[in-house]
């Protein structure tokens, strides 16, 4: 789990502080929006109901005119007239004119444009406010029906629908068909359009009238496409109350729809308001609030970053350099930036570390010089130890007059001298050591014809560099103490391998071998100071490897599958450097035998 530094804690605190604020604001905003939407829908519905009542009152007023006119004395007289001739007499004409005047006055008493017509079956005439003519009794009888009748307008008419109301006298004539007087009241939809235009001018709505299976009465500036889509959705969900309010989505926009049914005509007054336009001030307020919160959050993050960069970063840098200093890196320095308390602290810290580094460098250089002197002393002990054996062999061969062996030994010995006298480096390529060990084994083969050897190098091990003269003492011990005391065929196997982070050189022989106790005692001698009773070759290698690679390096002994002893030299790869730029004499996974 990552650790929370100061910067993360400040940012987390800011977010935790803003979360309840945003939550409360969101809840308040949602509550306000719902309440406003409900109140707006209710207000619009109430307005429609009020407007619908005005229309109903006006229509009811028009429907009441025939009842008033039927009781007028002049109209009663007109009902009882019977013509003896085709043409009207003067008294009859004056009566008709009086009736026309009354009809005109009655029509003028209303704000709506309407027409009154009186039918007299006895005279077979119809009287309006400006005309008196004949009519067809059969056609009139077919048109008479109870209630308001809606007649669609013809093409070219200035109105869409005509509303007609018939009143007959006597009332029983509706069923018998024998009526004395018929009064017709009619008006067209332009009157309703005027009222729709008036209510639209007072708000943002788009009111219209709709009656299923009859049609639509638009206001004069209506968006007919939206209204048609609106009606399509409303038909799928019929009304269940005299007035309702709903929310509908048309063409991707949300509308608040209010409806009120006319009990007089059965027409539904519908109005819709775009919620996006109504809620726009709230949306703008929300946007400003969120922008403000975002700006505050940004400024808070900026302040937190300044605090982080001015305080937390120097502290982290100080912790980092202290850890490197603890790991022994005295070259580490703090960056001196700015002119504050941390820059002063960095300056004083750098001065302190510089003094410590100088002190440690002096002590470390002295330690290195002592170590190099000891390594060179140990390495120099290898040379005479081997030289003594070689010169002893040359002497023996000369006494036996085996001059070819003397010559071969001299050649191999000269190569050995060249290798040792020019060897000033602390690490040498593995191929050089292989070549050197090969010369040694060739010398030993001159002494013992029964001796054979194999050298195997892995691909990765072949690229290592190792300290000089660390393999030959192991091989020499295998030859002198393992192969030489044993009669019969002798075999030496040298293997180089890498396992994970460790490198291994193992030397196997099929000599006389040692038991586990002897091997353990031999390993213990390597860790003790050298005395006169122990050989210096392997002890020298052990001490040099320890000085070079530390306690992870060393030598141990084990039983060899060949039947003798296996001596294993091991060290960590972290102390080695890879050889590059040349090919080894022994290739990948190949054997060098002799």
XYZ file of C-alpha atoms in Angstrom:
594
model
C 0.000 0.000 0.000
C 1.540 3.369 -1.020
C 2.409 5.782 1.745
C 0.442 9.033 1.880
C 2.799 11.974 1.799
C 1.851 15.540 2.686
C 0.747 16.454 -0.837
C -1.601 13.469 -1.118
C -3.013 14.154 2.312
C -3.782 17.786 1.444
C -5.429 16.832 -1.848
C -7.431 14.112 -0.089
C -8.528 16.584 2.599
C -9.649 19.080 -0.053
C -11.678 16.422 -1.859
C -13.215 15.172 1.387
C -14.160 18.750 2.235
C -15.719 19.362 -1.189
C -17.683 16.084 -1.320
C -20.296 17.072 1.329
C -20.563 20.577 -0.152
C -21.189 19.178 -3.625
C -23.560 16.562 -2.233
C -25.638 19.124 -0.340
C -25.695 21.461 -3.313
C -26.729 18.656 -5.641
C -29.516 17.591 -3.275
C -30.693 21.188 -2.856
C -30.564 21.746 -6.595
C -32.538 18.569 -7.336
C -35.153 19.486 -4.731
C -35.459 23.020 -6.097
C -35.717 21.750 -9.661
C -38.444 19.243 -8.815
C -40.420 21.758 -6.753
C -40.120 24.403 -9.451
C -41.127 21.933 -12.164
C -44.145 20.762 -10.161
C -45.225 24.298 -9.276
C -44.765 25.423 -12.859
C -46.838 22.514 -14.180
C -49.533 23.163 -11.578
C -49.561 26.874 -12.356
C -49.791 26.256 -16.094
C -52.573 23.701 -15.542
C -54.504 26.175 -13.387
C -54.085 28.808 -16.053
C -55.401 26.432 -18.696
C -58.377 25.517 -16.517
C -59.139 29.202 -16.033
C -58.836 29.832 -19.769
C -60.950 26.757 -20.523
C -63.637 28.073 -18.173
C -63.656 31.392 -20.034
C -64.147 29.597 -23.347
C -66.844 27.387 -21.848
C -68.646 30.432 -20.391
C -68.559 32.156 -23.733
C -69.865 29.094 -25.539
C -72.559 28.584 -22.897
C -73.539 32.216 -23.336
C -73.970 31.737 -27.067
C -75.965 28.563 -26.452
C -78.327 30.515 -24.156
C -79.280 33.078 -26.789
C -81.935 30.940 -28.516
C -83.792 30.480 -25.234
C -83.951 34.220 -24.798
C -85.029 34.846 -28.365
C -87.765 32.222 -28.319
C -89.578 34.260 -25.672
C -89.308 37.510 -27.594
C -92.805 38.760 -28.705
C -91.686 39.714 -32.188
C -90.140 36.325 -32.767
C -93.295 34.703 -31.394
C -95.322 36.735 -33.856
C -92.953 35.728 -36.641
C -93.512 32.092 -35.731
C -97.307 32.453 -36.114
C -97.210 34.147 -39.544
C -98.668 32.337 -42.533
C -98.378 33.719 -46.031
C -101.355 33.822 -48.298
C -99.248 35.080 -51.145
C -95.700 34.536 -52.313
C -94.565 38.034 -51.398
C -94.402 39.570 -47.951
C -96.618 42.407 -46.922
C -95.429 45.671 -45.400
C -96.239 44.629 -41.822
C -94.417 41.376 -42.275
C -91.374 43.170 -43.741
C -91.293 45.592 -40.799
C -91.500 42.637 -38.393
C -88.569 40.904 -40.091
C -86.512 44.109 -39.928
C -87.234 44.429 -36.229
C -86.134 40.829 -35.757
C -82.941 41.489 -37.752
C -82.190 44.466 -35.576
C -82.589 42.353 -32.448
C -80.380 39.637 -33.905
C -77.691 42.199 -34.690
C -77.882 43.632 -31.201
C -77.665 40.144 -29.694
C -74.618 39.280 -31.828
C -72.918 42.519 -30.824
C -73.341 41.716 -27.148
C -70.536 39.125 -27.382
C -66.833 39.599 -28.084
C -66.926 36.591 -30.356
C -67.870 36.811 -33.995
C -71.120 34.824 -34.231
C -74.213 34.497 -36.408
C -77.867 34.008 -35.401
C -80.419 32.529 -37.790
C -84.194 32.079 -37.217
C -86.042 29.485 -39.291
C -89.835 29.844 -39.700
C -91.428 26.657 -41.084
C -94.747 28.478 -41.566
C -93.120 31.086 -43.823
C -90.472 28.687 -45.157
C -87.995 31.470 -44.610
C -84.756 31.986 -42.650
C -83.897 35.377 -41.159
C -80.389 36.576 -40.272
C -79.139 39.984 -39.186
C -78.719 41.063 -42.793
C -80.847 38.747 -44.931
C -84.145 36.903 -45.198
C -84.510 34.082 -47.680
C -85.957 30.689 -48.379
C -84.515 27.419 -47.103
C -85.005 23.703 -47.623
C -87.020 22.149 -44.852
C -85.584 18.702 -45.620
C -81.970 19.839 -45.409
C -82.646 21.728 -42.188
C -84.235 18.656 -40.638
C -81.158 16.588 -41.491
C -78.777 19.104 -39.863
C -80.654 19.487 -36.588
C -79.012 17.500 -33.751
C -78.604 18.094 -30.024
C -75.458 19.782 -28.699
C -72.706 21.632 -30.469
C -71.843 20.399 -33.928
C -68.381 20.865 -35.414
C -68.180 21.296 -39.159
C -64.732 21.322 -40.831
C -64.119 24.276 -43.091
C -63.705 23.996 -46.837
C -60.517 24.778 -48.686
C -60.134 28.522 -49.050
C -62.142 29.356 -45.935
C -60.567 31.695 -43.396
C -61.522 29.346 -40.601
C -60.817 25.705 -39.885
C -63.961 24.647 -38.018
C -67.539 25.928 -37.666
C -69.396 25.384 -34.379
C -73.206 25.186 -34.770
C -76.006 25.012 -32.140
C -79.698 24.382 -33.022
C -82.590 25.229 -30.700
C -86.113 24.199 -31.676
C -89.551 25.111 -30.426
C -91.283 23.238 -29.061
C -88.589 21.078 -27.389
C -90.434 17.903 -28.190
C -89.895 18.620 -31.860
C -86.364 17.154 -31.592
C -87.935 13.699 -31.669
C -91.146 14.321 -33.623
C -89.636 16.588 -36.262
C -92.696 18.931 -36.122
C -91.140 22.229 -34.988
C -92.581 25.759 -35.158
C -89.334 27.730 -34.867
C -85.651 26.866 -35.206
C -82.847 29.207 -34.023
C -79.273 28.462 -35.079
C -76.193 29.926 -33.397
C -72.862 29.497 -35.103
C -69.299 30.724 -34.719
C -66.011 29.672 -36.282
C -62.660 28.658 -34.788
C -61.128 32.075 -35.370
C -62.633 33.194 -32.068
C -60.801 30.366 -30.269
C -57.615 31.187 -32.162
C -57.842 34.779 -30.929
C -57.982 33.549 -27.342
C -55.116 31.090 -27.945
C -53.024 33.923 -29.367
C -53.824 36.035 -26.329
C -52.790 33.351 -23.840
C -49.636 32.612 -25.833
C -48.625 36.267 -25.749
C -48.652 36.165 -21.945
C -46.147 33.299 -21.572
C -43.737 30.852 -23.199
C -46.316 28.196 -24.042
C -47.797 27.126 -27.353
C -51.480 26.347 -26.585
C -53.810 24.506 -28.957
C -57.127 22.640 -28.923
C -57.389 18.995 -29.826
C -60.262 16.545 -30.069
C -59.723 12.944 -31.077
C -61.323 11.987 -34.406
C -62.089 15.674 -35.078
C -58.922 17.742 -35.433
C -56.668 20.446 -34.054
C -57.158 24.163 -33.608
C -53.747 25.850 -33.659
C -52.848 29.289 -32.519
C -51.692 31.415 -35.435
C -47.947 31.068 -34.630
C -47.978 27.436 -33.503
C -45.150 24.987 -34.176
C -47.337 22.445 -35.906
C -44.618 19.805 -36.299
C -43.939 19.631 -32.542
C -47.689 19.634 -31.844
C -48.265 16.673 -34.167
C -45.470 14.712 -32.441
C -46.907 15.710 -29.085
C -50.400 14.478 -30.026
C -48.961 11.164 -31.251
C -47.492 10.544 -27.781
C -50.608 11.768 -25.959
C -52.859 9.422 -27.925
C -50.849 6.494 -26.555
C -51.639 7.579 -22.978
C -55.224 8.972 -22.779
C -56.305 11.365 -20.044
C -57.956 10.018 -16.903
C -58.829 13.328 -15.181
C -60.371 16.659 -16.234
C -56.926 18.302 -15.974
C -53.470 16.750 -15.988
C -49.808 17.652 -16.337
C -47.147 15.379 -17.850
C -43.549 15.443 -19.034
C -42.946 14.403 -22.632
C -39.827 14.236 -24.783
C -40.123 15.350 -28.393
C -37.178 15.514 -30.805
C -34.700 15.151 -27.957
C -36.156 18.013 -25.881
C -38.178 17.695 -22.681
C -41.501 19.523 -22.373
C -43.929 20.058 -19.492
C -47.395 19.382 -20.952
C -50.589 20.666 -19.283
C -54.107 19.628 -20.380
C -57.686 20.616 -19.533
C -60.856 19.073 -21.014
C -63.883 21.221 -21.936
C -67.070 19.728 -20.486
C -69.079 21.793 -22.967
C -67.479 20.811 -26.273
C -65.261 17.829 -25.365
C -62.215 19.578 -26.826
C -58.906 19.337 -24.892
C -56.915 22.502 -24.310
C -53.209 21.596 -24.355
C -50.188 23.756 -23.623
C -46.530 22.762 -23.424
C -43.447 24.511 -22.094
C -39.816 23.618 -22.896
C -38.246 22.709 -19.578
C -34.772 23.516 -20.883
C -35.773 27.141 -21.438
C -37.502 27.363 -18.070
C -34.637 25.745 -16.214
C -31.970 27.724 -18.066
C -31.354 30.194 -15.169
C -30.937 27.247 -12.801
C -28.610 25.516 -15.280
C -26.558 28.702 -15.630
C -26.421 29.025 -11.839
C -25.319 25.374 -11.559
C -22.680 25.907 -14.197
C -21.325 28.976 -12.427
C -21.281 27.089 -9.137
C -19.394 24.113 -10.574
C -16.969 26.427 -12.387
C -16.368 28.230 -9.096
C -15.838 24.926 -7.268
C -13.488 23.797 -10.024
C -11.540 27.047 -9.792
C -11.318 26.709 -6.002
C -10.197 23.110 -6.382
C -7.580 24.137 -8.925
C -6.290 26.930 -6.687
C -6.286 24.553 -3.714
C -4.296 22.003 -5.707
C -1.907 24.767 -6.764
C -1.474 25.841 -3.140
C -0.966 22.202 -2.142
C 1.587 21.787 -4.935
C 3.483 24.885 -3.779
C 3.505 23.505 -0.251
C 4.595 20.126 -1.603
C 7.372 21.547 -3.799
C 8.636 23.985 -1.155
C 8.421 21.698 1.878
C 7.715 18.068 1.008
C 10.175 17.762 -1.892
C 13.145 19.099 0.114
C 12.230 16.764 2.976
C 12.010 13.785 0.594
C 15.328 14.800 -0.965
C 16.863 15.017 2.493
C 15.532 11.537 3.342
C 16.879 10.200 0.044
C 20.363 11.614 0.533
C 20.435 10.329 4.124
C 19.615 6.836 2.856
C 22.352 7.039 0.242
C 24.696 8.323 2.887
C 23.699 5.389 5.097
C 24.458 3.042 2.177
C 27.978 4.476 1.976
C 27.584 6.890 -0.925
C 29.456 9.977 0.235
C 29.309 11.638 -3.173
C 25.647 12.501 -2.677
C 24.734 16.183 -2.468
C 21.519 18.145 -1.972
C 20.317 20.639 -4.571
C 20.628 24.181 -3.282
C 17.643 26.068 -4.718
C 15.920 29.213 -3.497
C 16.747 31.377 -0.517
C 14.858 29.785 2.329
C 15.529 27.614 5.356
C 15.891 24.457 3.236
C 18.555 26.019 1.024
C 20.556 26.922 4.166
C 20.082 23.367 5.458
C 21.218 21.936 2.086
C 24.345 24.110 2.109
C 25.341 23.044 5.592
C 24.544 19.393 4.849
C 26.666 19.397 1.680
C 29.571 20.936 3.594
C 29.257 18.268 6.309
C 29.109 15.366 3.792
C 32.077 16.793 1.900
C 34.194 16.735 5.049
C 33.036 13.189 5.870
C 33.832 12.094 2.303
C 37.326 13.481 2.485
C 37.922 11.665 5.760
C 36.555 8.357 4.498
C 38.447 8.617 1.202
C 41.693 8.973 3.051
C 40.946 5.974 5.264
C 39.584 3.942 2.335
C 42.609 4.633 0.132
C 44.899 3.522 2.894
C 42.835 0.352 3.289
C 42.977 -0.301 -0.460
C 46.738 0.127 -0.516
C 47.112 -2.357 2.318
C 44.763 -4.788 0.543
C 46.605 -4.490 -2.805
C 49.924 -5.069 -1.089
C 48.536 -8.186 0.574
C 47.071 -9.468 -2.717
C 50.382 -8.977 -4.527
C 52.189 -10.729 -1.695
C 49.793 -13.713 -1.927
C 50.035 -13.795 -5.705
C 53.822 -13.751 -5.541
C 53.687 -16.866 -3.345
C 52.143 -18.817 -6.214
C 55.016 -18.306 -8.617
C 57.941 -19.932 -6.703
C 55.713 -22.779 -5.562
C 55.044 -23.748 -9.158
C 58.548 -22.960 -10.347
C 60.051 -25.409 -7.924
C 57.974 -28.260 -9.302
C 58.770 -27.359 -12.917
C 62.485 -27.131 -12.367
C 62.364 -30.436 -10.531
C 60.707 -32.011 -13.570
C 63.285 -30.518 -15.978
C 66.078 -31.842 -13.790
C 64.553 -35.307 -13.746
C 64.025 -35.333 -17.512
C 67.578 -34.165 -18.113
C 68.940 -36.935 -15.930
C 66.870 -39.423 -17.901
C 68.075 -37.779 -21.124
C 64.528 -37.040 -22.279
C 65.455 -33.880 -24.081
C 62.169 -33.557 -25.971
C 60.340 -33.356 -22.679
C 62.889 -30.802 -21.488
C 62.330 -28.745 -24.638
C 58.537 -29.036 -24.376
C 58.713 -28.141 -20.708
C 60.928 -25.179 -21.494
C 58.488 -23.922 -24.140
C 55.519 -24.285 -21.804
C 57.500 -22.744 -18.983
C 58.465 -19.792 -21.175
C 54.795 -19.168 -21.951
C 54.112 -19.403 -18.251
C 56.835 -16.858 -17.501
C 55.386 -14.547 -20.132
C 51.947 -14.819 -18.538
C 53.090 -14.285 -14.950
C 55.672 -11.581 -15.551
C 53.278 -9.458 -17.612
C 50.342 -9.990 -15.274
C 49.787 -6.745 -13.384
C 46.022 -6.601 -13.560
C 43.792 -7.772 -10.711
C 41.350 -9.468 -13.133
C 42.165 -11.324 -16.342
C 39.971 -12.859 -19.066
C 38.907 -16.414 -18.468
C 40.427 -17.477 -21.792
C 43.887 -16.528 -20.528
C 43.470 -18.662 -17.450
C 42.262 -21.557 -19.619
C 45.325 -21.243 -21.808
C 47.552 -21.082 -18.755
C 45.947 -24.198 -17.180
C 46.235 -25.986 -20.532
C 50.019 -25.379 -20.565
C 50.234 -26.709 -17.048
C 48.284 -29.874 -17.892
C 50.401 -30.411 -20.987
C 53.465 -30.253 -18.748
C 51.894 -32.789 -16.394
C 51.042 -35.041 -19.357
C 54.750 -35.087 -20.177
C 55.341 -36.398 -16.678
C 52.399 -38.833 -16.695
C 51.382 -40.302 -20.028
C 48.286 -41.792 -18.410
C 46.884 -38.356 -17.616
C 43.979 -36.968 -19.667
C 41.958 -33.780 -19.158
C 38.747 -32.081 -20.295
C 37.906 -28.394 -20.065
C 34.263 -27.246 -20.548
C 33.157 -23.619 -20.639
C 29.535 -22.404 -20.698
C 28.572 -19.610 -23.036
C 28.125 -17.027 -20.254
C 31.018 -18.223 -18.082
C 33.408 -17.801 -21.007
C 32.872 -14.023 -20.854
C 33.923 -13.640 -17.206
C 37.065 -12.086 -15.863
C 38.683 -13.665 -12.832
C 41.743 -13.091 -10.624
C 44.910 -14.626 -12.117
C 46.357 -17.948 -10.921
C 43.217 -19.214 -9.139
C 42.578 -22.339 -11.238
C 46.097 -23.771 -11.507
C 46.508 -24.508 -7.742
C 43.248 -26.508 -7.733
C 44.385 -28.471 -10.797
C 47.834 -28.977 -9.307
C 46.321 -30.438 -6.101
C 44.162 -32.792 -8.179
C 47.194 -34.015 -10.141
C 49.683 -34.331 -7.286
C 47.380 -35.568 -4.484
C 44.673 -37.328 -6.479
C 46.027 -38.759 -9.762
C 49.747 -39.262 -9.062
C 49.361 -41.592 -5.986
C 46.910 -43.762 -7.931
C 48.012 -46.235 -10.535
C 46.151 -46.532 -13.765
C 44.354 -44.093 -16.005
C 44.092 -40.524 -14.627
C 41.494 -37.971 -15.652
C 40.997 -34.285 -14.829
C 37.705 -32.476 -15.696
C 37.482 -28.680 -15.399
C 34.018 -27.090 -15.704
C 32.973 -23.423 -15.703
C 29.307 -22.566 -15.131
C 26.961 -19.801 -13.936
C 23.932 -20.385 -11.730
C 21.761 -17.317 -11.088
C 24.049 -14.761 -9.414
C 27.005 -17.057 -8.727
C 29.912 -18.284 -10.862
C 31.509 -21.700 -10.306
C 34.794 -23.369 -11.362
C 34.943 -27.028 -10.432
C 37.879 -29.389 -10.847
C 37.087 -33.146 -10.760
C 39.580 -36.002 -10.673
C 39.316 -39.776 -10.524
C 42.131 -40.054 -7.999
C 42.307 -41.707 -4.630
C 39.688 -39.355 -3.164
C 38.938 -38.329 0.434
C 36.198 -39.132 2.878
C 33.785 -36.517 4.238
C 35.769 -35.930 7.429
C 38.975 -35.296 5.501
C 37.240 -32.884 3.163
C 35.686 -30.997 6.092
C 39.067 -30.715 7.819
C 40.644 -29.429 4.635
C 37.954 -26.734 4.324
C 38.531 -25.645 7.917
C 42.271 -25.243 7.270
C 41.516 -22.747 4.534
C 39.948 -20.363 7.069
C 42.918 -20.487 9.458
C 46.246 -18.680 9.209
C 48.774 -20.566 7.114
C 51.428 -22.591 8.946
C 54.368 -24.705 7.911
C 52.336 -27.962 7.847
C 49.811 -26.913 5.151
C 50.266 -26.157 1.469
C 49.984 -22.585 0.381
C 48.421 -23.052 -3.080
C 44.662 -23.515 -2.373
C 44.889 -21.465 0.850
C 46.347 -18.649 -1.218
C 43.465 -18.899 -3.723
C 40.889 -18.932 -0.903
C 42.336 -15.838 0.758
C 42.602 -13.911 -2.508
C 38.988 -14.698 -3.477
C 37.775 -13.575 -0.050
C 39.723 -10.336 -0.295
C 38.428 -9.697 -3.800
C 34.748 -10.747 -3.586
C 33.962 -10.863 0.102
C 32.484 -13.594 2.272
C 30.258 -14.919 -0.527
C 33.353 -16.284 -2.322
C 35.456 -19.279 -1.354
C 36.420 -22.920 -1.992
C 34.706 -26.101 -0.885
C 35.296 -29.833 -1.498
C 32.886 -32.592 -2.409
C 32.916 -36.143 -3.711
C 33.388 -36.288 -7.486
C 31.271 -38.468 -9.778
C 34.592 -39.476 -11.360
C 35.507 -41.254 -8.119
C 37.957 -38.745 -6.652
C 37.535 -35.257 -5.219
C 35.698 -32.254 -6.600
C 37.175 -28.848 -5.697
C 34.756 -25.987 -6.335
C 35.761 -22.315 -6.531
C 32.768 -19.929 -6.290
C 32.171 -16.155 -6.178
C 29.312 -13.683 -6.806
C 28.879 -12.261 -10.299
C 28.430 -8.756 -8.884
C 32.180 -8.501 -8.445
C 33.049 -9.558 -11.987
C 33.347 -7.580 -15.189
C 32.409 -9.117 -18.501
C 34.906 -9.473 -21.235
C 33.884 -8.033 -24.579
C 35.256 -7.431 -28.018
C 37.017 -10.768 -28.615
C 36.261 -14.479 -29.079
C 37.531 -17.053 -26.627
C 39.725 -19.810 -27.787
C 37.183 -22.264 -26.364
C 33.758 -21.782 -27.995
C 30.264 -22.129 -26.610
C 29.697 -25.424 -24.811
C 32.805 -26.928 -26.413
C 35.362 -29.227 -24.829
C 39.108 -28.784 -24.761
C 40.690 -32.204 -24.231
C 44.184 -33.559 -24.046
